[in-house]
JSON list of C-alpha atoms in Angstrom, two decimals:
[
{"chain": "A", "resi": 1, "resn": "UNK", "atom": "CA", "xyz": [106.26, 107.04, 115.16]},
{"chain": "A", "resi": 2, "resn": "UNK", "atom": "CA", "xyz": [108.17, 105.81, 112.11]},
{"chain": "A", "resi": 3, "resn": "UNK", "atom": "CA", "xyz": [105.33, 104.60, 109.20]},
{"chain": "A", "resi": 4, "resn": "UNK", "atom": "CA", "xyz": [105.88, 101.27, 107.04]},
{"chain": "A", "resi": 5, "resn": "UNK", "atom": "CA", "xyz": [109.39, 101.38, 105.35]},
{"chain": "A", "resi": 6, "resn": "UNK", "atom": "CA", "xyz": [110.51, 100.33, 102.11]},
{"chain": "A", "resi": 7, "resn": "UNK", "atom": "CA", "xyz": [113.65, 99.89, 100.30]},
{"chain": "A", "resi": 8, "resn": "UNK", "atom": "CA", "xyz": [114.68, 100.67, 98.09]},
{"chain": "A", "resi": 9, "resn": "UNK", "atom": "CA", "xyz": [112.52, 103.42, 97.06]},
{"chain": "A", "resi": 10, "resn": "UNK", "atom": "CA", "xyz": [113.94, 103.06, 93.37]},
{"chain": "A", "resi": 11, "resn": "UNK", "atom": "CA", "xyz": [115.58, 100.31, 91.52]},
{"chain": "A", "resi": 12, "resn": "UNK", "atom": "CA", "xyz": [116.72, 99.83, 87.89]},
{"chain": "A", "resi": 13, "resn": "UNK", "atom": "CA", "xyz": [118.10, 96.35, 86.79]},
{"chain": "A", "resi": 14, "resn": "UNK", "atom": "CA", "xyz": [117.72, 94.74, 83.67]},
{"chain": "A", "resi": 15, "resn": "UNK", "atom": "CA", "xyz": [115.53, 91.55, 82.45]},
{"chain": "A", "resi": 16, "resn": "UNK", "atom": "CA", "xyz": [116.39, 88.61, 83.91]},
{"chain": "A", "resi": 17, "resn": "UNK", "atom": "CA", "xyz": [118.07, 90.07, 87.13]},
{"chain": "A", "resi": 18, "resn": "UNK", "atom": "CA", "xyz": [116.77, 89.04, 90.67]},
{"chain": "A", "resi": 19, "resn": "UNK", "atom": "CA", "xyz": [114.91, 91.83, 92.58]},
{"chain": "A", "resi": 20, "resn": "UNK", "atom": "CA", "xyz": [114.00, 92.26, 96.24]},
{"chain": "A", "resi": 21, "resn": "UNK", "atom": "CA", "xyz": [112.38, 94.88, 97.89]},
{"chain": "A", "resi": 22, "resn": "UNK", "atom": "CA", "xyz": [112.22, 94.85, 101.57]},
{"chain": "A", "resi": 23, "resn": "UNK", "atom": "CA", "xyz": [109.36, 96.36, 104.55]},
{"chain": "A", "resi": 24, "resn": "UNK", "atom": "CA", "xyz": [109.42, 96.92, 108.01]},
{"chain": "A", "resi": 25, "resn": "UNK", "atom": "CA", "xyz": [105.58, 97.69, 109.04]},
{"chain": "A", "resi": 26, "resn": "UNK", "atom": "CA", "xyz": [104.71, 99.82, 111.65]},
{"chain": "A", "resi": 27, "resn": "UNK", "atom": "CA", "xyz": [105.15, 98.28, 115.31]},
{"chain": "A", "resi": 28, "resn": "UNK", "atom": "CA", "xyz": [102.34, 96.51, 116.45]},
{"chain": "A", "resi": 29, "resn": "UNK", "atom": "CA", "xyz": [100.64, 95.92, 113.04]},
{"chain": "A", "resi": 30, "resn": "UNK", "atom": "CA", "xyz": [99.76, 92.19, 112.68]},
{"chain": "A", "resi": 31, "resn": "UNK", "atom": "CA", "xyz": [98.39, 92.29, 109.03]},
{"chain": "A", "resi": 32, "resn": "UNK", "atom": "CA", "xyz": [100.69, 93.08, 106.00]},
{"chain": "A", "resi": 33, "resn": "UNK", "atom": "CA", "xyz": [100.11, 93.62, 102.30]},
{"chain": "A", "resi": 34, "resn": "UNK", "atom": "CA", "xyz": [101.58, 93.85, 98.97]},
{"chain": "A", "resi": 35, "resn": "UNK", "atom": "CA", "xyz": [100.30, 95.99, 96.45]},
{"chain": "A", "resi": 36, "resn": "UNK", "atom": "CA", "xyz": [101.77, 96.87, 92.03]},
{"chain": "A", "resi": 37, "resn": "UNK", "atom": "CA", "xyz": [100.66, 99.67, 91.31]},
{"chain": "A", "resi": 38, "resn": "UNK", "atom": "CA", "xyz": [100.54, 100.88, 87.67]},
{"chain": "A", "resi": 39, "resn": "UNK", "atom": "CA", "xyz": [99.00, 103.28, 85.25]},
{"chain": "A", "resi": 40, "resn": "UNK", "atom": "CA", "xyz": [97.08, 100.78, 83.38]},
{"chain": "A", "resi": 41, "resn": "UNK", "atom": "CA", "xyz": [95.97, 98.64, 86.40]},
{"chain": "A", "resi": 42, "resn": "UNK", "atom": "CA", "xyz": [96.13, 100.70, 89.56]},
{"chain": "A", "resi": 43, "resn": "UNK", "atom": "CA", "xyz": [96.34, 99.24, 92.75]},
{"chain": "A", "resi": 44, "resn": "UNK", "atom": "CA", "xyz": [96.65, 95.79, 92.73]},
{"chain": "A", "resi": 45, "resn": "UNK", "atom": "CA", "xyz": [97.13, 93.32, 95.98]},
{"chain": "A", "resi": 46, "resn": "UNK", "atom": "CA", "xyz": [100.02, 90.68, 95.51]},
{"chain": "A", "resi": 47, "resn": "UNK", "atom": "CA", "xyz": [99.58, 89.24, 98.83]},
{"chain": "A", "resi": 48, "resn": "UNK", "atom": "CA", "xyz": [98.61, 89.84, 102.08]},
{"chain": "A", "resi": 49, "resn": "UNK", "atom": "CA", "xyz": [100.31, 88.21, 105.49]},
{"chain": "A", "resi": 50, "resn": "UNK", "atom": "CA", "xyz": [98.40, 87.98, 108.60]},
{"chain": "A", "resi": 51, "resn": "UNK", "atom": "CA", "xyz": [100.68, 87.58, 112.10]},
{"chain": "A", "resi": 52, "resn": "UNK", "atom": "CA", "xyz": [103.61, 86.64, 109.43]},
{"chain": "A", "resi": 53, "resn": "UNK", "atom": "CA", "xyz": [101.62, 84.07, 108.24]},
{"chain": "A", "resi": 54, "resn": "UNK", "atom": "CA", "xyz": [100.35, 84.33, 104.19]},
{"chain": "A", "resi": 55, "resn": "UNK", "atom": "CA", "xyz": [97.08, 84.07, 103.96]},
{"chain": "A", "resi": 56, "resn": "UNK", "atom": "CA", "xyz": [96.05, 85.22, 100.18]},
{"chain": "A", "resi": 57, "resn": "UNK", "atom": "CA", "xyz": [98.57, 85.28, 97.43]},
{"chain": "A", "resi": 58, "resn": "UNK", "atom": "CA", "xyz": [95.88, 84.87, 94.74]},
{"chain": "A", "resi": 59, "resn": "UNK", "atom": "CA", "xyz": [97.43, 88.26, 93.10]},
{"chain": "A", "resi": 60, "resn": "UNK", "atom": "CA", "xyz": [100.63, 87.08, 92.90]},
{"chain": "A", "resi": 61, "resn": "UNK", "atom": "CA", "xyz": [101.26, 87.38, 88.93]},
{"chain": "A", "resi": 62, "resn": "UNK", "atom": "CA", "xyz": [103.47, 83.87, 88.91]},
{"chain": "A", "resi": 63, "resn": "UNK", "atom": "CA", "xyz": [106.10, 81.72, 90.16]},
{"chain": "A", "resi": 64, "resn": "UNK", "atom": "CA", "xyz": [108.42, 84.39, 89.20]},
{"chain": "A", "resi": 65, "resn": "UNK", "atom": "CA", "xyz": [107.48, 86.54, 92.42]},
{"chain": "A", "resi": 66, "resn": "UNK", "atom": "CA", "xyz": [107.75, 85.31, 96.06]},
{"chain": "A", "resi": 67, "resn": "UNK", "atom": "CA", "xyz": [107.18, 86.67, 99.12]},
{"chain": "A", "resi": 68, "resn": "UNK", "atom": "CA", "xyz": [108.61, 85.86, 102.80]},
{"chain": "A", "resi": 69, "resn": "UNK", "atom": "CA", "xyz": [107.61, 87.68, 106.18]},
{"chain": "A", "resi": 70, "resn": "UNK", "atom": "CA", "xyz": [110.58, 85.83, 108.42]},
{"chain": "A", "resi": 71, "resn": "UNK", "atom": "CA", "xyz": [109.16, 87.83, 111.75]},
{"chain": "A", "resi": 72, "resn": "UNK", "atom": "CA", "xyz": [106.60, 90.79, 112.81]},
{"chain": "A", "resi": 73, "resn": "UNK", "atom": "CA", "xyz": [108.88, 93.69, 111.54]},
{"chain": "A", "resi": 74, "resn": "UNK", "atom": "CA", "xyz": [110.09, 92.48, 108.37]},
{"chain": "A", "resi": 75, "resn": "UNK", "atom": "CA", "xyz": [108.95, 91.28, 104.66]},
{"chain": "A", "resi": 76, "resn": "UNK", "atom": "CA", "xyz": [110.07, 90.57, 101.60]},
{"chain": "A", "resi": 77, "resn": "UNK", "atom": "CA", "xyz": [108.47, 90.39, 97.83]},
{"chain": "A", "resi": 78, "resn": "UNK", "atom": "CA", "xyz": [111.15, 88.67, 95.11]},
{"chain": "A", "resi": 79, "resn": "UNK", "atom": "CA", "xyz": [111.19, 88.75, 91.41]},
{"chain": "A", "resi": 80, "resn": "UNK", "atom": "CA", "xyz": [112.84, 85.69, 90.04]},
{"chain": "A", "resi": 81, "resn": "UNK", "atom": "CA", "xyz": [113.92, 86.39, 86.65]},
{"chain": "A", "resi": 82, "resn": "UNK", "atom": "CA", "xyz": [112.00, 90.08, 86.53]},
{"chain": "A", "resi": 83, "resn": "UNK", "atom": "CA", "xyz": [110.78, 91.42, 83.16]},
{"chain": "A", "resi": 84, "resn": "UNK", "atom": "CA", "xyz": [110.11, 94.73, 81.67]},
{"chain": "A", "resi": 85, "resn": "UNK", "atom": "CA", "xyz": [106.22, 94.23, 82.02]},
{"chain": "A", "resi": 86, "resn": "UNK", "atom": "CA", "xyz": [107.27, 94.09, 86.08]},
{"chain": "A", "resi": 87, "resn": "UNK", "atom": "CA", "xyz": [107.87, 97.74, 85.78]},
{"chain": "A", "resi": 88, "resn": "UNK", "atom": "CA", "xyz": [105.89, 99.32, 88.62]},
{"chain": "A", "resi": 89, "resn": "UNK", "atom": "CA", "xyz": [105.40, 100.87, 91.58]},
{"chain": "A", "resi": 90, "resn": "UNK", "atom": "CA", "xyz": [105.34, 98.49, 94.48]},
{"chain": "A", "resi": 91, "resn": "UNK", "atom": "CA", "xyz": [103.55, 99.37, 97.64]},
{"chain": "A", "resi": 92, "resn": "UNK", "atom": "CA", "xyz": [104.03, 97.32, 101.34]},
{"chain": "A", "resi": 93, "resn": "UNK", "atom": "CA", "xyz": [101.32, 98.75, 103.59]},
{"chain": "A", "resi": 94, "resn": "UNK", "atom": "CA", "xyz": [100.53, 97.46, 106.91]},
{"chain": "A", "resi": 95, "resn": "UNK", "atom": "CA", "xyz": [97.51, 97.58, 109.64]},
{"chain": "A", "resi": 96, "resn": "UNK", "atom": "CA", "xyz": [95.58, 96.36, 112.99]},
{"chain": "A", "resi": 97, "resn": "UNK", "atom": "CA", "xyz": [92.36, 96.63, 111.12]},
{"chain": "A", "resi": 98, "resn": "UNK", "atom": "CA", "xyz": [92.35, 95.29, 107.82]},
{"chain": "A", "resi": 99, "resn": "UNK", "atom": "CA", "xyz": [90.55, 98.18, 106.47]},
{"chain": "A", "resi": 100, "resn": "UNK", "atom": "CA", "xyz": [92.45, 101.25, 107.58]},
{"chain": "A", "resi": 101, "resn": "UNK", "atom": "CA", "xyz": [95.81, 100.43, 105.75]},
{"chain": "A", "resi": 102, "resn": "UNK", "atom": "CA", "xyz": [99.49, 102.31, 106.21]},
{"chain": "A", "resi": 103, "resn": "UNK", "atom": "CA", "xyz": [101.57, 102.60, 103.24]},
{"chain": "A", "resi": 104, "resn": "UNK", "atom": "CA", "xyz": [104.98, 102.85, 102.43]},
{"chain": "A", "resi": 105, "resn": "UNK", "atom": "CA", "xyz": [106.51, 105.52, 100.31]},
{"chain": "A", "resi": 106, "resn": "UNK", "atom": "CA", "xyz": [106.60, 102.67, 97.63]},
{"chain": "A", "resi": 107, "resn": "UNK", "atom": "CA", "xyz": [109.71, 101.00, 95.87]},
{"chain": "A", "resi": 108, "resn": "UNK", "atom": "CA", "xyz": [109.60, 102.28, 92.17]},
{"chain": "A", "resi": 109, "resn": "UNK", "atom": "CA", "xyz": [110.90, 99.26, 89.93]},
{"chain": "A", "resi": 110, "resn": "UNK", "atom": "CA", "xyz": [112.11, 100.24, 86.15]},
{"chain": "A", "resi": 111, "resn": "UNK", "atom": "CA", "xyz": [113.16, 96.53, 84.66]},
{"chain": "A", "resi": 112, "resn": "UNK", "atom": "CA", "xyz": [115.12, 97.23, 81.11]},
{"chain": "B", "resi": 1, "resn": "UNK", "atom": "CA", "xyz": [89.82, 92.83, 89.55]},
{"chain": "B", "resi": 2, "resn": "UNK", "atom": "CA", "xyz": [88.71, 95.92, 91.05]},
{"chain": "B", "resi": 3, "resn": "UNK", "atom": "CA", "xyz": [84.90, 95.86, 91.64]},
{"chain": "B", "resi": 4, "resn": "UNK", "atom": "CA", "xyz": [84.59, 99.78, 92.54]},
{"chain": "B", "resi": 5, "resn": "UNK", "atom": "CA", "xyz": [83.60, 101.99, 90.02]},
{"chain": "B", "resi": 6, "resn": "UNK", "atom": "CA", "xyz": [84.73, 105.58, 91.21]},
{"chain": "B", "resi": 7, "resn": "UNK", "atom": "CA", "xyz": [84.19, 108.49, 89.43]},
{"chain": "B", "resi": 8, "resn": "UNK", "atom": "CA", "xyz": [85.15, 111.00, 87.62]},
{"chain": "B", "resi": 9, "resn": "UNK", "atom": "CA", "xyz": [88.41, 109.24, 86.76]},
{"chain": "B", "resi": 10, "resn": "UNK", "atom": "CA", "xyz": [89.77, 112.97, 86.55]},
{"chain": "B", "resi": 11, "resn": "UNK", "atom": "CA", "xyz": [89.25, 116.53, 87.33]},
{"chain": "B", "resi": 12, "resn": "UNK", "atom": "CA", "xyz": [91.35, 119.71, 86.53]},
{"chain": "B", "resi": 13, "resn": "UNK", "atom": "CA", "xyz": [89.33, 122.61, 88.66]},
{"chain": "B", "resi": 14, "resn": "UNK", "atom": "CA", "xyz": [90.13, 126.12, 89.33]},
{"chain": "B", "resi": 15, "resn": "UNK", "atom": "CA", "xyz": [91.54, 126.89, 92.90]},
{"chain": "B", "resi": 16, "resn": "UNK", "atom": "CA", "xyz": [88.46, 127.57, 95.19]},
{"chain": "B", "resi": 17, "resn": "UNK", "atom": "CA", "xyz": [85.90, 125.44, 93.74]},
{"chain": "B", "resi": 18, "resn": "UNK", "atom": "CA", "xyz": [84.54, 122.82, 95.04]},
{"chain": "B", "resi": 19, "resn": "UNK", "atom": "CA", "xyz": [85.10, 119.09, 94.26]},
{"chain": "B", "resi": 20, "resn": "UNK", "atom": "CA", "xyz": [82.87, 115.80, 94.32]},
{"chain": "B", "resi": 21, "resn": "UNK", "atom": "CA", "xyz": [83.69, 112.21, 93.48]},
{"chain": "B", "resi": 22, "resn": "UNK", "atom": "CA", "xyz": [82.12, 109.41, 93.95]},
{"chain": "B", "resi": 23, "resn": "UNK", "atom": "CA", "xyz": [82.43, 105.64, 94.37]},
{"chain": "B", "resi": 24, "resn": "UNK", "atom": "CA", "xyz": [79.49, 102.79, 93.29]},
{"chain": "B", "resi": 25, "resn": "UNK", "atom": "CA", "xyz": [79.75, 98.62, 93.54]},
{"chain": "B", "resi": 26, "resn": "UNK", "atom": "CA", "xyz": [77.40, 96.24, 92.83]},
{"chain": "B", "resi": 27, "resn": "UNK", "atom": "CA", "xyz": [78.11, 94.59, 96.44]},
{"chain": "B", "resi": 28, "resn": "UNK", "atom": "CA", "xyz": [77.63, 95.90, 99.74]},
{"chain": "B", "resi": 29, "resn": "UNK", "atom": "CA", "xyz": [80.26, 97.14, 101.75]},
{"chain": "B", "resi": 30, "resn": "UNK", "atom": "CA", "xyz": [80.31, 97.42, 105.61]},
{"chain": "B", "resi": 31, "resn": "UNK", "atom": "CA", "xyz": [82.89, 100.26, 105.64]},
{"chain": "B", "resi": 32, "resn": "UNK", "atom": "CA", "xyz": [83.95, 102.54, 103.45]},
{"chain": "B", "resi": 33, "resn": "UNK", "atom": "CA", "xyz": [87.17, 104.40, 103.29]},
{"chain": "B", "resi": 34, "resn": "UNK", "atom": "CA", "xyz": [88.76, 106.95, 101.23]},
{"chain": "B", "resi": 35, "resn": "UNK", "atom": "CA", "xyz": [92.48, 107.44, 100.37]},
{"chain": "B", "resi": 36, "resn": "UNK", "atom": "CA", "xyz": [94.55, 110.09, 98.86]},
{"chain": "B", "resi": 37, "resn": "UNK", "atom": "CA", "xyz": [98.05, 109.90, 97.07]},
{"chain": "B", "resi": 38, "resn": "UNK", "atom": "CA", "xyz": [100.24, 112.65, 96.56]},
{"chain": "B", "resi": 39, "resn": "UNK", "atom": "CA", "xyz": [102.64, 112.55, 93.48]},
{"chain": "B", "resi": 40, "resn": "UNK", "atom": "CA", "xyz": [105.37, 109.99, 94.30]},
{"chain": "B", "resi": 41, "resn": "UNK", "atom": "CA", "xyz": [103.83, 109.14, 97.68]},
{"chain": "B", "resi": 42, "resn": "UNK", "atom": "CA", "xyz": [102.01, 106.02, 99.02]},
{"chain": "B", "resi": 43, "resn": "UNK", "atom": "CA", "xyz": [98.22, 106.59, 99.33]},
{"chain": "B", "resi": 44, "resn": "UNK", "atom": "CA", "xyz": [97.35, 107.92, 102.85]},
{"chain": "B", "resi": 45, "resn": "UNK", "atom": "CA", "xyz": [93.65, 107.37, 104.38]},
{"chain": "B", "resi": 46, "resn": "UNK", "atom": "CA", "xyz": [91.57, 110.38, 104.89]},
{"chain": "B", "resi": 47, "resn": "UNK", "atom": "CA", "xyz": [88.25, 109.58, 106.00]},
{"chain": "B", "resi": 48, "resn": "UNK", "atom": "CA", "xyz": [86.81, 105.82, 107.16]},
{"chain": "B", "resi": 49, "resn": "UNK", "atom": "CA", "xyz": [83.35, 105.46, 107.37]},
{"chain": "B", "resi": 50, "resn": "UNK", "atom": "CA", "xyz": [81.86, 102.60, 109.51]},
{"chain": "B", "resi": 51, "resn": "UNK", "atom": "CA", "xyz": [78.01, 103.31, 109.39]},
{"chain": "B", "resi": 52, "resn": "UNK", "atom": "CA", "xyz": [75.63, 103.46, 106.44]},
{"chain": "B", "resi": 53, "resn": "UNK", "atom": "CA", "xyz": [74.05, 106.88, 106.25]},
{"chain": "B", "resi": 54, "resn": "UNK", "atom": "CA", "xyz": [77.45, 108.11, 108.20]},
{"chain": "B", "resi": 55, "resn": "UNK", "atom": "CA", "xyz": [78.52, 111.78, 107.43]},
{"chain": "B", "resi": 56, "resn": "UNK", "atom": "CA", "xyz": [81.87, 112.67, 107.90]},
{"chain": "B", "resi": 57, "resn": "UNK", "atom": "CA", "xyz": [83.88, 115.84, 108.01]},
{"chain": "B", "resi": 58, "resn": "UNK", "atom": "CA", "xyz": [87.76, 116.24, 108.24]},
{"chain": "B", "resi": 59, "resn": "UNK", "atom": "CA", "xyz": [88.43, 119.64, 107.49]},
{"chain": "B", "resi": 60, "resn": "UNK", "atom": "CA", "xyz": [87.45, 120.61, 103.80]},
{"chain": "B", "resi": 61, "resn": "UNK", "atom": "CA", "xyz": [86.76, 116.97, 103.24]},
{"chain": "B", "resi": 62, "resn": "UNK", "atom": "CA", "xyz": [83.14, 115.54, 103.70]},
{"chain": "B", "resi": 63, "resn": "UNK", "atom": "CA", "xyz": [82.27, 112.25, 102.89]},
{"chain": "B", "resi": 64, "resn": "UNK", "atom": "CA", "xyz": [79.40, 110.06, 103.30]},
{"chain": "B", "resi": 65, "resn": "UNK", "atom": "CA", "xyz": [78.47, 106.02, 103.60]},
{"chain": "B", "resi": 66, "resn": "UNK", "atom": "CA", "xyz": [75.16, 105.58, 101.20]},
{"chain": "B", "resi": 67, "resn": "UNK", "atom": "CA", "xyz": [72.16, 104.38, 102.87]},
{"chain": "B", "resi": 68, "resn": "UNK", "atom": "CA", "xyz": [72.59, 100.96, 101.04]},
{"chain": "B", "resi": 69, "resn": "UNK", "atom": "CA", "xyz": [75.97, 100.55, 101.12]},
{"chain": "B", "resi": 70, "resn": "UNK", "atom": "CA", "xyz": [76.29, 100.42, 97.97]},
{"chain": "B", "resi": 71, "resn": "UNK", "atom": "CA", "xyz": [78.19, 103.84, 97.65]},
{"chain": "B", "resi": 72, "resn": "UNK", "atom": "CA", "xyz": [80.10, 106.62, 98.85]},
{"chain": "B", "resi": 73, "resn": "UNK", "atom": "CA", "xyz": [80.54, 110.47, 98.04]},
{"chain": "B", "resi": 74, "resn": "UNK", "atom": "CA", "xyz": [83.89, 112.64, 98.69]},
{"chain": "B", "resi": 75, "resn": "UNK", "atom": "CA", "xyz": [83.40, 116.54, 98.86]},
{"chain": "B", "resi": 76, "resn": "UNK", "atom": "CA", "xyz": [86.28, 118.87, 98.87]},
{"chain": "B", "resi": 77, "resn": "UNK", "atom": "CA", "xyz": [85.36, 122.21, 99.35]},
{"chain": "B", "resi": 78, "resn": "UNK", "atom": "CA", "xyz": [87.30, 125.54, 98.69]},
{"chain": "B", "resi": 79, "resn": "UNK", "atom": "CA", "xyz": [90.21, 123.36, 96.72]},
{"chain": "B", "resi": 80, "resn": "UNK", "atom": "CA", "xyz": [93.78, 124.83, 97.09]},
{"chain": "B", "resi": 81, "resn": "UNK", "atom": "CA", "xyz": [97.04, 123.36, 94.99]},
{"chain": "B", "resi": 82, "resn": "UNK", "atom": "CA", "xyz": [97.80, 120.59, 97.59]},
{"chain": "B", "resi": 83, "resn": "UNK", "atom": "CA", "xyz": [94.65, 118.82, 97.03]},
{"chain": "B", "resi": 84, "resn": "UNK", "atom": "CA", "xyz": [96.39, 118.11, 94.03]},
{"chain": "B", "resi": 85, "resn": "UNK", "atom": "CA", "xyz": [96.80, 113.76, 93.86]},
{"chain": "B", "resi": 86, "resn": "UNK", "atom": "CA", "xyz": [94.77, 110.64, 93.19]},
{"chain": "B", "resi": 87, "resn": "UNK", "atom": "CA", "xyz": [92.15, 109.89, 95.33]},
{"chain": "B", "resi": 88, "resn": "UNK", "atom": "CA", "xyz": [91.09, 106.38, 96.30]},
{"chain": "B", "resi": 89, "resn": "UNK", "atom": "CA", "xyz": [87.95, 104.67, 97.54]},
{"chain": "B", "resi": 90, "resn": "UNK", "atom": "CA", "xyz": [88.15, 101.22, 98.72]},
{"chain": "B", "resi": 91, "resn": "UNK", "atom": "CA", "xyz": [85.22, 98.92, 100.76]},
{"chain": "B", "resi": 92, "resn": "UNK", "atom": "CA", "xyz": [85.86, 96.77, 102.98]},
{"chain": "B", "resi": 93, "resn": "UNK", "atom": "CA", "xyz": [84.09, 93.78, 104.60]},
{"chain": "B", "resi": 94, "resn": "UNK", "atom": "CA", "xyz": [85.11, 91.90, 107.92]},
{"chain": "B", "resi": 95, "resn": "UNK", "atom": "CA", "xyz": [87.31, 88.62, 106.96]},
{"chain": "B", "resi": 96, "resn": "UNK", "atom": "CA", "xyz": [87.76, 90.22, 103.45]},
{"chain": "B", "resi": 97, "resn": "UNK", "atom": "CA", "xyz": [90.49, 92.31, 101.61]},
{"chain": "B", "resi": 98, "resn": "UNK", "atom": "CA", "xyz": [89.99, 96.33, 100.92]},
{"chain": "B", "resi": 99, "resn": "UNK", "atom": "CA", "xyz": [88.55, 96.67, 97.35]},
{"chain": "B", "resi": 100, "resn": "UNK", "atom": "CA", "xyz": [89.73, 99.56, 95.86]},
{"chain": "B", "resi": 101, "resn": "UNK", "atom": "CA", "xyz": [88.08, 101.85, 93.14]},
{"chain": "B", "resi": 102, "resn": "UNK", "atom": "CA", "xyz": [90.05, 102.97, 90.00]},
{"chain": "B", "resi": 103, "resn": "UNK", "atom": "CA", "xyz": [90.82, 106.58, 91.30]},
{"chain": "B", "resi": 104, "resn": "UNK", "atom": "CA", "xyz": [90.33, 109.58, 90.55]},
{"chain": "B", "resi": 105, "resn": "UNK", "atom": "CA", "xyz": [93.00, 112.31, 89.61]},
{"chain": "B", "resi": 106, "resn": "UNK", "atom": "CA", "xyz": [92.54, 116.12, 90.89]},
{"chain": "B", "resi": 107, "resn": "UNK", "atom": "CA", "xyz": [94.36, 118.79, 89.30]},
{"chain": "B", "resi": 108, "resn": "UNK", "atom": "CA", "xyz": [93.92, 122.15, 90.28]},
{"chain": "B", "resi": 109, "resn": "UNK", "atom": "CA", "xyz": [95.20, 125.40, 88.55]},
{"chain": "B", "resi": 110, "resn": "UNK", "atom": "CA", "xyz": [96.16, 128.33, 90.71]}
]
């Protein structure tokens, strides 16, 4: 079975540019999570969807970040405009039971 | 922010040695989980514990759910080079999000 699929795996962009990260969750899972990982702050939950509806976005850093889940098989995390401090690895995860998460391989973002 | 205290933060051990790491919390969790993150990859679930006092093994891995429901430990026996990575504990209560510990970075010297 295919796992959680994220794209791109690597993204290098310049400050001020728009960044869009994409995620395809595991088929049948009803929950989707976006995490950010940095050395300083570890794994941070940004936003969580249940049945395509955003449930908790309290972890979204600021208005520059937005996430959508138009259907059960696709989600995007957008940063506009991007800043150097947004550089991190962004993980998407899905689950049927919210405790047992299946993570994608991550999208490594570098903002110059 | 993170509410789980995971220790040690890092370990550098010789191949063949046993490893022990633990996680403590000021809050009660009904489920404890342990994940491993290989370099350049996403975390992968190793073991899930659902009952206080539960002891579960998965190959060379053994994990226990503390009786107080505020702690858990993970042991790895006879470490091998592919055990290298970051190990995360996580606590969960129904209806709430997973809370991750800060991770234990394990390095194994052949």
